[in-house]
Coordinates of C-alpha atoms in Angstrom, one line a residue:
X2 CA 117.2 -85.2 206.3
X3 CA 116.3 -82.2 207.7
X4 CA 114.7 -79.4 205.8
X5 CA 117.0 -76.0 206.6
X6 CA 116.2 -72.7 204.1
X7 CA 119.3 -71.4 205.3
X8 CA 121.9 -74.1 204.4
X9 CA 119.2 -74.3 201.5
X10 CA 119.6 -70.7 200.4
X11 CA 123.5 -70.5 200.7
X12 CA 123.7 -73.9 199.1
X13 CA 121.9 -72.5 196.2
X14 CA 124.4 -68.7 195.9
X15 CA 127.5 -71.0 196.0
X16 CA 126.1 -73.1 193.4
X17 CA 125.3 -70.0 191.1
X18 CA 128.7 -68.7 191.7
X19 CA 130.1 -72.3 190.5
X20 CA 127.7 -72.5 187.7
X21 CA 127.7 -68.9 186.5
X22 CA 131.3 -69.3 184.4
X23 CA 129.8 -72.6 183.2
X24 CA 126.6 -71.0 181.9
X25 CA 128.8 -68.5 180.2
X26 CA 131.3 -70.8 178.9
X27 CA 128.8 -73.4 177.9
X28 CA 127.0 -70.8 175.8
X29 CA 130.0 -69.5 174.1
X30 CA 130.8 -73.4 173.3
X31 CA 127.2 -73.8 172.0
X32 CA 127.6 -71.7 169.3
X33 CA 124.3 -68.8 170.7
X34 CA 126.7 -66.5 172.8
X35 CA 126.9 -66.4 176.2
X36 CA 123.4 -64.9 177.1
X37 CA 121.9 -67.8 175.8
X38 CA 123.5 -69.8 177.9
X39 CA 122.7 -67.4 180.8
X40 CA 119.0 -67.8 179.9
X41 CA 119.2 -71.2 179.8
X42 CA 120.7 -71.1 184.0
X43 CA 117.8 -69.2 184.6
X44 CA 114.2 -71.0 182.8
X45 CA 114.8 -73.7 182.6
X46 CA 116.9 -73.7 186.0
X47 CA 113.8 -72.6 187.9
X48 CA 111.3 -74.5 186.4
X49 CA 113.0 -77.6 186.3
X50 CA 113.5 -77.5 190.2
X51 CA 110.4 -76.8 190.8
X52 CA 108.6 -79.6 188.4
X53 CA 111.4 -82.3 188.0
X54 CA 111.4 -85.7 189.9
X55 CA 114.8 -84.4 192.5
X56 CA 114.2 -82.2 195.1
X57 CA 118.2 -81.7 194.8
X58 CA 118.8 -81.5 191.0
X59 CA 120.3 -78.2 189.1
X60 CA 119.4 -78.3 185.5
X61 CA 121.2 -75.8 182.6
X62 CA 123.2 -76.4 180.0
X63 CA 125.9 -78.5 180.1
X64 CA 128.9 -80.1 178.8
X65 CA 127.1 -82.6 176.8
X66 CA 124.5 -80.9 175.3
X67 CA 127.3 -78.6 173.7
X68 CA 128.9 -81.4 172.4
X69 CA 125.3 -82.2 170.4
X70 CA 124.3 -78.4 170.0
X71 CA 127.5 -77.4 168.1
X72 CA 126.9 -79.2 164.7
X73 CA 123.5 -78.6 164.4
X74 CA 124.4 -75.0 165.0
X75 CA 127.0 -75.3 161.9
X76 CA 123.9 -77.1 160.4
X77 CA 120.7 -75.3 160.6
X78 CA 121.8 -71.6 162.8
X79 CA 120.7 -70.6 165.5
X80 CA 117.2 -70.9 165.5
X81 CA 117.4 -74.0 164.1
X82 CA 118.8 -74.8 167.3
X83 CA 115.2 -73.4 169.5
X84 CA 113.3 -75.2 167.2
X85 CA 115.6 -78.4 168.0
X86 CA 114.8 -77.6 171.3
X87 CA 111.4 -77.2 171.5
X88 CA 111.2 -80.1 169.6
X89 CA 113.3 -82.3 172.2
X90 CA 111.0 -80.8 175.1
X91 CA 108.1 -82.3 173.6
X92 CA 110.0 -85.8 173.4
X93 CA 110.7 -85.7 176.3
X94 CA 107.1 -85.0 178.3
X95 CA 106.4 -87.7 176.3
X96 CA 108.3 -90.3 177.6
X97 CA 107.8 -88.4 180.9
X98 CA 103.8 -89.4 180.0
X99 CA 105.3 -93.3 179.0
X100 CA 107.0 -93.7 182.9
X101 CA 110.4 -94.4 180.3
X102 CA 112.5 -93.4 183.6
X103 CA 112.4 -96.8 185.0
X104 CA 114.7 -97.9 181.6
X105 CA 117.4 -95.9 183.1
X106 CA 118.6 -98.9 185.5
X107 CA 119.3 -101.1 182.7
X108 CA 122.2 -99.0 180.9
X109 CA 125.6 -100.1 181.9
X110 CA 128.4 -98.7 183.8
X111 CA 130.4 -99.2 181.6
X112 CA 128.3 -97.3 178.4
X113 CA 128.2 -94.1 181.5
X114 CA 131.6 -94.0 182.0
X115 CA 132.6 -94.4 178.7
X116 CA 130.3 -91.8 177.5
X117 CA 131.4 -89.5 180.2
X118 CA 135.3 -89.4 179.3
X119 CA 134.0 -88.9 175.2
X120 CA 132.0 -86.4 176.6
X121 CA 134.9 -85.0 178.8
X122 CA 137.6 -85.5 175.7
X123 CA 135.0 -83.2 173.5
X124 CA 135.2 -80.5 175.9
X125 CA 138.7 -80.8 176.3
X126 CA 139.1 -79.9 173.0
X127 CA 136.3 -77.9 171.8
X128 CA 137.7 -75.0 174.0
X129 CA 141.3 -75.1 171.7
X130 CA 140.2 -72.2 169.8
X131 CA 139.6 -70.2 172.4
X132 CA 142.3 -71.6 174.8
X133 CA 145.0 -70.1 171.9
X134 CA 143.3 -66.7 171.7
X135 CA 142.2 -67.4 167.6
X136 CA 139.5 -67.1 165.7
X137 CA 136.9 -70.6 165.8
X138 CA 137.6 -72.4 162.4
X139 CA 134.4 -73.9 160.8
X140 CA 133.9 -77.1 160.6
X141 CA 131.5 -79.5 162.7
X142 CA 133.9 -82.7 163.8
X143 CA 135.8 -81.6 166.8
X144 CA 139.4 -83.3 166.6
X145 CA 139.3 -81.3 162.5
X146 CA 138.1 -77.7 164.0
X147 CA 141.4 -78.3 167.0
X148 CA 144.1 -79.0 164.3
X149 CA 142.7 -76.4 162.7
X150 CA 142.8 -73.6 165.8
X151 CA 146.7 -75.0 166.2
X152 CA 148.2 -74.7 162.8
X153 CA 146.3 -70.8 163.0
X154 CA 148.1 -70.4 166.7
X155 CA 151.8 -71.3 165.1
X156 CA 150.6 -68.7 162.5
X157 CA 150.3 -65.7 164.5
X158 CA 150.9 -66.9 168.4
X159 CA 148.3 -65.6 171.2
X160 CA 150.8 -66.0 174.1
X161 CA 148.2 -64.0 176.4
X162 CA 144.9 -66.0 175.6
X163 CA 147.0 -69.0 176.6
X164 CA 148.7 -68.2 179.8
X165 CA 145.0 -66.6 181.4
X166 CA 143.6 -70.1 179.9
X167 CA 146.4 -71.8 181.9
X168 CA 146.0 -69.6 184.5
X169 CA 142.3 -70.5 185.7
X170 CA 142.1 -74.0 184.7
X171 CA 145.6 -74.4 187.4
X172 CA 143.9 -72.4 189.8
X173 CA 141.1 -74.6 190.2
X174 CA 142.4 -77.7 189.2
X175 CA 145.6 -76.7 192.4
X176 CA 142.5 -74.5 194.8
X177 CA 140.0 -77.3 194.4
X178 CA 142.9 -79.9 195.7
X179 CA 143.9 -77.3 198.9
X180 CA 140.1 -76.2 199.5
X181 CA 137.3 -77.8 198.2
X182 CA 134.9 -75.7 199.3
X183 CA 136.1 -72.7 198.5
X184 CA 134.6 -71.7 194.2
X185 CA 138.2 -71.5 192.8
X186 CA 136.1 -71.1 189.4
X187 CA 134.8 -67.7 189.9
X188 CA 137.7 -66.8 191.9
X189 CA 139.8 -67.3 189.1
X190 CA 137.5 -65.6 186.1
X191 CA 137.9 -62.7 188.9
X192 CA 141.4 -62.3 188.9
X193 CA 141.8 -62.9 184.5
X194 CA 139.2 -60.4 184.5
X195 CA 141.2 -57.9 186.5
X196 CA 144.2 -58.5 185.6
X197 CA 142.9 -58.6 181.7
X198 CA 140.9 -55.0 182.5
X199 CA 143.9 -53.5 184.3
X200 CA 146.9 -54.1 182.1
X201 CA 145.1 -53.5 179.0
X202 CA 145.1 -56.3 177.0
X203 CA 143.8 -56.0 174.1
X204 CA 145.3 -59.6 173.1
X205 CA 142.6 -61.0 175.5
X206 CA 139.1 -60.2 173.6
X207 CA 136.1 -60.6 176.0
X208 CA 133.1 -61.8 176.1
X209 CA 130.8 -59.1 174.6
X210 CA 128.0 -56.9 175.1
X211 CA 125.1 -59.3 177.2
X212 CA 122.1 -57.5 177.4
X213 CA 120.7 -56.4 180.7
X214 CA 117.9 -58.8 181.4
X215 CA 116.2 -62.1 179.5
X216 CA 114.6 -61.0 176.4
X217 CA 110.2 -61.7 176.4
X218 CA 109.5 -64.9 175.7
X219 CA 108.7 -65.3 171.4
X220 CA 108.3 -68.1 169.1
X221 CA 109.9 -65.6 165.8
X222 CA 112.5 -68.7 165.6
X223 CA 109.9 -71.5 164.3
X224 CA 110.4 -72.5 160.9
X225 CA 107.4 -75.3 160.1
X226 CA 108.6 -75.7 157.3
X227 CA 112.2 -77.2 158.1
X228 CA 110.4 -79.3 161.1
X229 CA 111.2 -82.2 158.9
X230 CA 115.0 -82.0 158.9
X231 CA 115.2 -80.7 162.6
X232 CA 113.3 -83.9 163.9
X233 CA 115.9 -86.4 163.7
X234 CA 118.7 -83.7 165.8
X235 CA 115.7 -83.7 168.5
X236 CA 115.3 -87.0 169.2
X237 CA 119.3 -87.0 169.6
X238 CA 119.3 -83.9 171.5
X239 CA 115.8 -85.5 173.9
X240 CA 117.9 -88.9 174.5
X241 CA 121.0 -87.3 176.1
X242 CA 118.7 -85.2 177.5
X243 CA 116.8 -87.8 179.7
X244 CA 119.6 -90.2 179.9
X245 CA 121.8 -86.9 181.7
X246 CA 119.2 -86.0 184.0
X247 CA 118.1 -89.5 185.1
X248 CA 122.0 -90.6 185.5
X249 CA 123.0 -86.9 187.6
X250 CA 119.0 -87.4 189.6
X251 CA 120.8 -90.8 190.3
X252 CA 124.0 -89.3 191.5
X253 CA 122.3 -87.2 193.5
X254 CA 120.4 -89.9 195.9
X255 CA 123.8 -91.7 196.3
X256 CA 125.8 -88.8 197.8
X257 CA 122.3 -88.4 200.9
X258 CA 120.2 -90.4 203.1
X259 CA 116.8 -90.5 202.8
X260 CA 116.3 -88.8 199.2
X261 CA 115.2 -90.7 196.3
X262 CA 114.3 -89.1 193.0
X263 CA 111.3 -89.7 191.0
X264 CA 112.2 -91.0 187.1
X265 CA 109.4 -90.1 185.8
X266 CA 108.5 -86.6 187.2
X267 CA 111.9 -86.3 186.5
X268 CA 112.1 -85.9 182.8
X269 CA 108.7 -84.5 182.8
X270 CA 110.5 -80.9 185.3
X271 CA 113.1 -81.1 182.4
X272 CA 111.1 -81.7 179.2
X273 CA 108.9 -78.5 180.4
X274 CA 112.5 -76.8 180.8
X275 CA 113.1 -77.5 177.2
X276 CA 110.0 -76.4 176.0
X277 CA 109.8 -73.5 177.8
X278 CA 114.2 -71.9 177.3
X279 CA 114.1 -72.0 173.8
X280 CA 110.9 -68.6 174.2
X281 CA 113.8 -66.9 175.9
X282 CA 116.9 -67.8 173.4
X283 CA 117.6 -70.7 175.4
X284 CA 120.0 -73.4 174.3
X285 CA 118.1 -77.5 175.5
X286 CA 119.4 -77.5 179.0
X287 CA 119.6 -81.0 181.6
X288 CA 120.4 -81.6 185.3
X289 CA 124.1 -80.7 185.3
X290 CA 126.1 -83.5 187.5
X291 CA 129.2 -81.7 188.5
X292 CA 126.3 -78.7 189.9
X293 CA 124.0 -81.5 191.7
X294 CA 127.0 -82.5 193.6
X295 CA 128.1 -78.7 194.6
X296 CA 124.4 -78.6 195.9
X297 CA 124.6 -81.7 197.7
X298 CA 127.8 -80.9 199.6
X299 CA 126.5 -77.5 200.5
X300 CA 124.4 -78.9 202.5
X301 CA 121.4 -79.0 200.7
X302 CA 117.6 -80.2 201.4
X303 CA 115.7 -79.0 199.4
X304 CA 114.2 -77.7 196.2
X305 CA 114.2 -74.4 197.8
X306 CA 118.5 -74.6 196.8
X307 CA 118.2 -75.0 192.9
X308 CA 115.2 -71.6 192.7
X309 CA 118.3 -70.0 194.7
X310 CA 120.7 -71.1 192.1
X311 CA 118.4 -69.7 188.8
X312 CA 116.7 -66.3 191.3
X313 CA 120.5 -65.4 192.1
X314 CA 121.9 -65.6 188.8
X315 CA 118.8 -63.7 186.9
X316 CA 120.3 -60.5 189.3
X317 CA 123.1 -61.3 187.6
X318 CA 121.7 -61.1 184.6
X319 CA 119.6 -58.1 185.2
X320 CA 122.5 -56.1 187.2
X321 CA 125.3 -57.1 186.6
X322 CA 125.6 -57.7 182.5
X323 CA 128.3 -54.8 182.0
X324 CA 131.1 -56.5 184.1
X325 CA 130.1 -60.1 182.8
X326 CA 130.4 -59.0 179.4
X327 CA 133.6 -58.6 180.4
X328 CA 135.0 -61.8 181.1
X329 CA 138.0 -63.0 178.5
X330 CA 136.4 -65.7 176.5
X331 CA 139.6 -67.4 177.8
X332 CA 139.0 -67.6 181.3
X333 CA 136.1 -69.0 180.5
X334 CA 138.0 -71.1 178.4
X335 CA 140.0 -72.6 180.9
X336 CA 137.0 -73.1 183.5
X337 CA 136.1 -75.8 180.7
X338 CA 138.9 -77.4 180.0
X339 CA 139.3 -77.2 184.0
X340 CA 135.4 -78.8 184.3
X341 CA 136.5 -81.6 181.8
X342 CA 139.5 -82.5 183.5
X343 CA 138.2 -83.4 186.8
X344 CA 135.2 -85.2 184.8
X345 CA 137.7 -87.7 184.8
X346 CA 138.3 -90.2 187.5
X347 CA 141.0 -92.1 186.6
X348 CA 140.2 -94.7 189.9
X349 CA 136.8 -94.9 188.8
X350 CA 138.5 -96.0 184.7
X351 CA 140.9 -98.1 185.8
X352 CA 138.3 -100.4 188.0
X353 CA 135.7 -100.7 185.2
X354 CA 138.4 -101.3 182.6
X355 CA 141.0 -104.1 185.0
X356 CA 136.7 -105.6 186.2
X357 CA 136.3 -108.0 183.3
X358 CA 136.9 -107.2 179.1
X359 CA 134.1 -107.4 177.8
X360 CA 133.9 -103.8 180.4
X361 CA 136.7 -102.5 179.1
X362 CA 135.9 -103.0 175.3
X363 CA 132.8 -101.0 176.0
X364 CA 133.7 -98.1 178.3
X365 CA 137.0 -98.0 175.2
X366 CA 134.2 -98.0 172.2
X367 CA 131.9 -95.6 173.7
X368 CA 134.6 -92.7 174.5
X369 CA 135.5 -93.6 171.1
X370 CA 132.6 -93.3 169.2
X371 CA 131.9 -90.1 171.3
X372 CA 134.6 -87.9 170.5
X373 CA 134.5 -89.6 166.3
X374 CA 130.9 -89.7 166.2
X375 CA 128.2 -87.9 168.7
X376 CA 127.1 -88.8 171.7
X377 CA 123.7 -90.5 171.0
X378 CA 125.4 -92.9 168.0
X379 CA 127.9 -93.4 171.1
X380 CA 125.3 -94.4 173.8
X381 CA 123.3 -97.0 171.1
X382 CA 126.6 -98.2 170.2
X383 CA 127.9 -99.3 173.3
X384 CA 124.1 -100.1 174.6
X385 CA 124.3 -102.9 171.6
X386 CA 127.9 -103.9 172.3
X387 CA 127.9 -103.6 175.9
X388 CA 123.6 -106.2 175.1
X389 CA 125.6 -108.3 172.9
X390 CA 128.6 -108.8 175.0
X391 CA 126.2 -109.8 178.0
X392 CA 123.7 -112.1 176.1
X393 CA 126.7 -114.1 175.0
X394 CA 127.8 -114.4 178.8
X395 CA 124.2 -115.6 179.6
X396 CA 124.0 -117.9 177.0
X397 CA 127.5 -119.3 177.9
X398 CA 125.8 -120.2 181.5
X399 CA 122.8 -122.8 179.2
X400 CA 124.0 -126.3 179.2
X401 CA 122.4 -129.6 178.6
X402 CA 123.7 -132.2 179.9
X403 CA 123.7 -135.8 179.8
X404 CA 121.9 -137.6 182.8
X405 CA 121.7 -141.0 184.9
X406 CA 118.0 -141.0 185.0
X407 CA 117.9 -145.0 187.1
X408 CA 116.7 -141.7 190.0
X409 CA 113.4 -141.9 188.3
X410 CA 112.5 -145.4 186.9
X411 CA 109.0 -146.0 187.7
X412 CA 108.6 -148.8 190.0
X413 CA 110.9 -152.2 190.6
X414 CA 113.1 -152.4 188.3
X415 CA 116.7 -154.5 187.6
X416 CA 119.6 -154.0 186.9
X417 CA 119.5 -155.9 183.9
X418 CA 115.8 -153.9 183.0
X419 CA 118.1 -151.0 183.5
X420 CA 120.4 -152.1 181.5
X421 CA 118.6 -152.8 178.1
X422 CA 116.6 -149.1 178.9
X423 CA 119.4 -147.2 178.5
X424 CA 120.8 -149.1 175.2
X425 CA 117.9 -147.3 174.2
X426 CA 117.0 -144.2 175.8
X427 CA 119.2 -141.3 176.5
X428 CA 117.9 -138.2 179.0
X429 CA 119.1 -134.6 178.9
X430 CA 118.8 -131.3 181.5
X431 CA 118.6 -128.0 179.9
X432 CA 119.6 -125.9 182.5
X433 CA 119.8 -121.7 181.8
X434 CA 118.1 -120.1 178.9
X435 CA 117.1 -121.8 175.7
X436 CA 116.9 -117.9 173.3
X437 CA 118.4 -117.0 170.4
X438 CA 121.8 -116.8 171.7
X439 CA 122.6 -120.9 173.1
X440 CA 119.9 -122.6 171.4
X441 CA 121.9 -123.2 167.9
X442 CA 124.4 -125.2 170.4
X443 CA 121.4 -127.3 171.0
X444 CA 120.6 -128.1 167.9
X445 CA 123.5 -129.0 166.7
X446 CA 124.0 -131.6 170.0
X447 CA 120.6 -133.1 170.4
X448 CA 120.2 -134.1 166.6
X449 CA 123.7 -135.9 166.3
X450 CA 122.6 -138.0 169.6
X451 CA 122.9 -141.4 167.8
X452 CA 122.3 -145.6 168.6
X453 CA 119.3 -145.0 171.1
X454 CA 115.4 -145.2 170.1
X455 CA 114.0 -142.1 172.6
X456 CA 115.3 -138.8 173.8
X457 CA 114.0 -137.8 177.3
X458 CA 114.4 -133.9 177.4
X459 CA 114.1 -132.4 181.5
X460 CA 113.0 -128.8 181.0
X461 CA 111.6 -127.9 184.6
X462 CA 115.4 -126.4 185.0
X463 CA 114.8 -123.6 181.6
X464 CA 114.7 -120.1 182.6
X465 CA 113.2 -118.2 180.0
X466 CA 112.4 -119.3 176.4
X467 CA 111.5 -117.1 173.0
X468 CA 110.7 -117.8 169.6
X469 CA 113.9 -118.6 168.4
X470 CA 114.5 -121.7 171.1
X471 CA 111.2 -123.3 170.9
X472 CA 111.0 -123.0 166.9
X473 CA 115.1 -124.5 167.3
X474 CA 113.6 -127.2 170.0
X475 CA 110.3 -128.2 166.9
X476 CA 113.0 -128.3 164.4
X477 CA 116.0 -130.9 166.5
X478 CA 112.2 -132.8 167.3
X479 CA 110.8 -132.8 163.8
X480 CA 114.7 -134.3 162.5
X481 CA 114.9 -137.1 164.8
X482 CA 111.7 -138.4 164.9
X483 CA 112.6 -138.5 160.9
X484 CA 115.5 -141.1 161.8
X485 CA 113.0 -143.0 163.8
X486 CA 113.8 -140.8 167.6
X487 CA 111.0 -140.7 169.4
X488 CA 111.3 -137.4 171.6
X489 CA 109.7 -137.1 175.2
X490 CA 109.5 -134.3 177.1
X491 CA 108.8 -133.4 181.1
X492 CA 109.0 -130.3 183.2
X493 CA 107.3 -127.8 180.7
X494 CA 106.8 -124.5 183.1
X495 CA 103.4 -122.7 182.0
X496 CA 105.1 -119.2 179.7
X497 CA 107.0 -121.7 178.2
X498 CA 104.0 -124.1 177.1
X499 CA 102.9 -120.4 175.4
X500 CA 105.9 -120.2 173.5
X501 CA 106.0 -123.7 172.6
X502 CA 102.3 -123.5 172.1
X503 CA 102.4 -120.5 169.1
X504 CA 105.1 -122.3 166.8
X505 CA 103.5 -125.7 166.4
X506 CA 106.2 -127.1 168.4
X507 CA 103.5 -128.6 171.9
X508 CA 101.1 -130.0 169.3
X509 CA 103.5 -131.8 167.5
X510 CA 104.3 -133.0 171.3
X511 CA 100.9 -133.5 172.1
X512 CA 99.7 -135.6 168.6
X513 CA 103.0 -138.2 170.4
X514 CA 101.3 -138.2 173.7
X515 CA 105.2 -137.0 174.5
X516 CA 104.7 -134.0 176.7
X517 CA 104.7 -135.2 180.5
X518 CA 104.5 -133.1 183.3
X519 CA 107.6 -135.0 185.6
X520 CA 110.4 -136.7 184.2
X521 CA 109.2 -140.0 186.0
X522 CA 106.1 -140.1 183.7
X523 CA 108.2 -139.5 180.8
X524 CA 110.5 -142.5 181.2
X525 CA 107.4 -145.1 182.1
X526 CA 106.2 -143.3 178.4
X527 CA 109.6 -144.1 176.6
X528 CA 109.0 -147.8 178.3
X529 CA 106.0 -148.2 176.6
X530 CA 107.3 -146.6 173.2
X531 CA 110.1 -149.5 173.3
X532 CA 107.7 -152.0 174.0
X533 CA 105.1 -151.6 171.7
X534 CA 108.1 -151.3 169.3
X535 CA 109.3 -155.2 170.5
X536 CA 112.1 -153.7 171.9
X537 CA 111.5 -154.3 175.2
X538 CA 110.0 -158.1 176.7
X539 CA 106.8 -157.1 178.2
X540 CA 106.1 -156.2 182.0
X541 CA 105.4 -159.4 184.3
X542 CA 102.5 -158.5 185.3
X543 CA 99.9 -154.9 185.8
X544 CA 101.3 -152.7 187.6
X545 CA 99.2 -149.6 189.8
X546 CA 99.3 -146.9 187.6
X547 CA 101.4 -148.6 184.5
X548 CA 98.2 -147.6 181.8
X549 CA 97.4 -144.8 183.4
X550 CA 101.1 -143.6 182.7
X551 CA 102.0 -145.2 179.5
X552 CA 99.2 -143.3 177.4
X553 CA 99.7 -139.5 179.9

């Protein structure tokens, strides 16, 4: 994509207009106030744009992060949130240095879709108190807070706030369908503010006084004695910052041609942004999918657009703080309600739910966990369930089939000899993975073998093997040997040989001279074993190579 500074400047201005009400709204929702949201958008937005790994990413306060911060504010207060942001920044920088960005590719789409749906529900519910014009009730669980807000509204209804919130949300949703290029969020917020001022709507509580500029950087919030109790929340915030930022950068790559982000550098930029933002009173930040998408659609081609977005917001902070302070909280609630609704892509959810039953289960479970618990637990649960279902599917693909070994018999043989061999030898071919999720099924099948003297395991098609698979194989060999059944193996690969050797299975096979490179060699060894036991007549004459084959 060719760089065009004028288009980048215009894109940055457009994103700033979209980001202003979101930054204010998420700052208020987090519990630290609108000024914290603006400080985050300016400081974190600029640093992530400069040092991040994406040319198109726009960073700042997000709804997902707000969801995590609300209980932290309730338990540890504003200073706790700032400390958590600082610690999270250090953790994310550590992830960058450990080159952990590549692992984003292993997060299933069903987890991401469920995560997004759950966030949308939580963001929408968080706006209910301001949309209803009632004081925000005490509580950490969003469902409890929402219910208490509705009860308060029933006792003392505030239809002015409801009308403003609904009007702003409606203008944004309808306007986006008619003229997608117009930033209706700022249009609706300005209109709601003008109406509230002209009609003197006292019931429409405003944001309140904002500082005319960013505060001087300070570590005054840091309480070293509280670091231990804040470490777990910091890990949760860091995990979310990394996950959402890499997802947003991935979305930006998909919307363009020729752009590709560096995941580890992106983590470093986000870590630095979160390390510095708390010094200016900002909340933890992430890459913002909605603002990044607006940036791309507005024609951005370089980091200049995201830097312009931060610079424009900085100008607003210094020059227009008195005007911004008059915006009704209900109007910001309407912006975030519309944002939450637009986050839910019904088509994607329907497609994911129809793809497989496992995808549908993971999606719903992640969304419910996000709503009932918190985002990090939701992602962990989603990943765990998705991983278990994936292992179950892989384990089902593993097979052990009884096969005819006629084609692999070495040398000339008659039908009578083949029938005699088949009476005493059975051959199995193992296909797919031999690991913990499938190994015990093989053990049961192998140990049920009866009325034979030799079992040949053809292992050239085993795709992977873990310690459990090796131990199960060793156990099966020992059980069959105790029943007088010899086990021959063929085609063990180098990587599998190392795993078998680590648990002693290879020594067991080698001590009996029953590990062979090829199936014909294993059959020759089996025939020699049966002849030694007197179950087969000795060969009529020496065959070339027969002695060598029998002693391999």
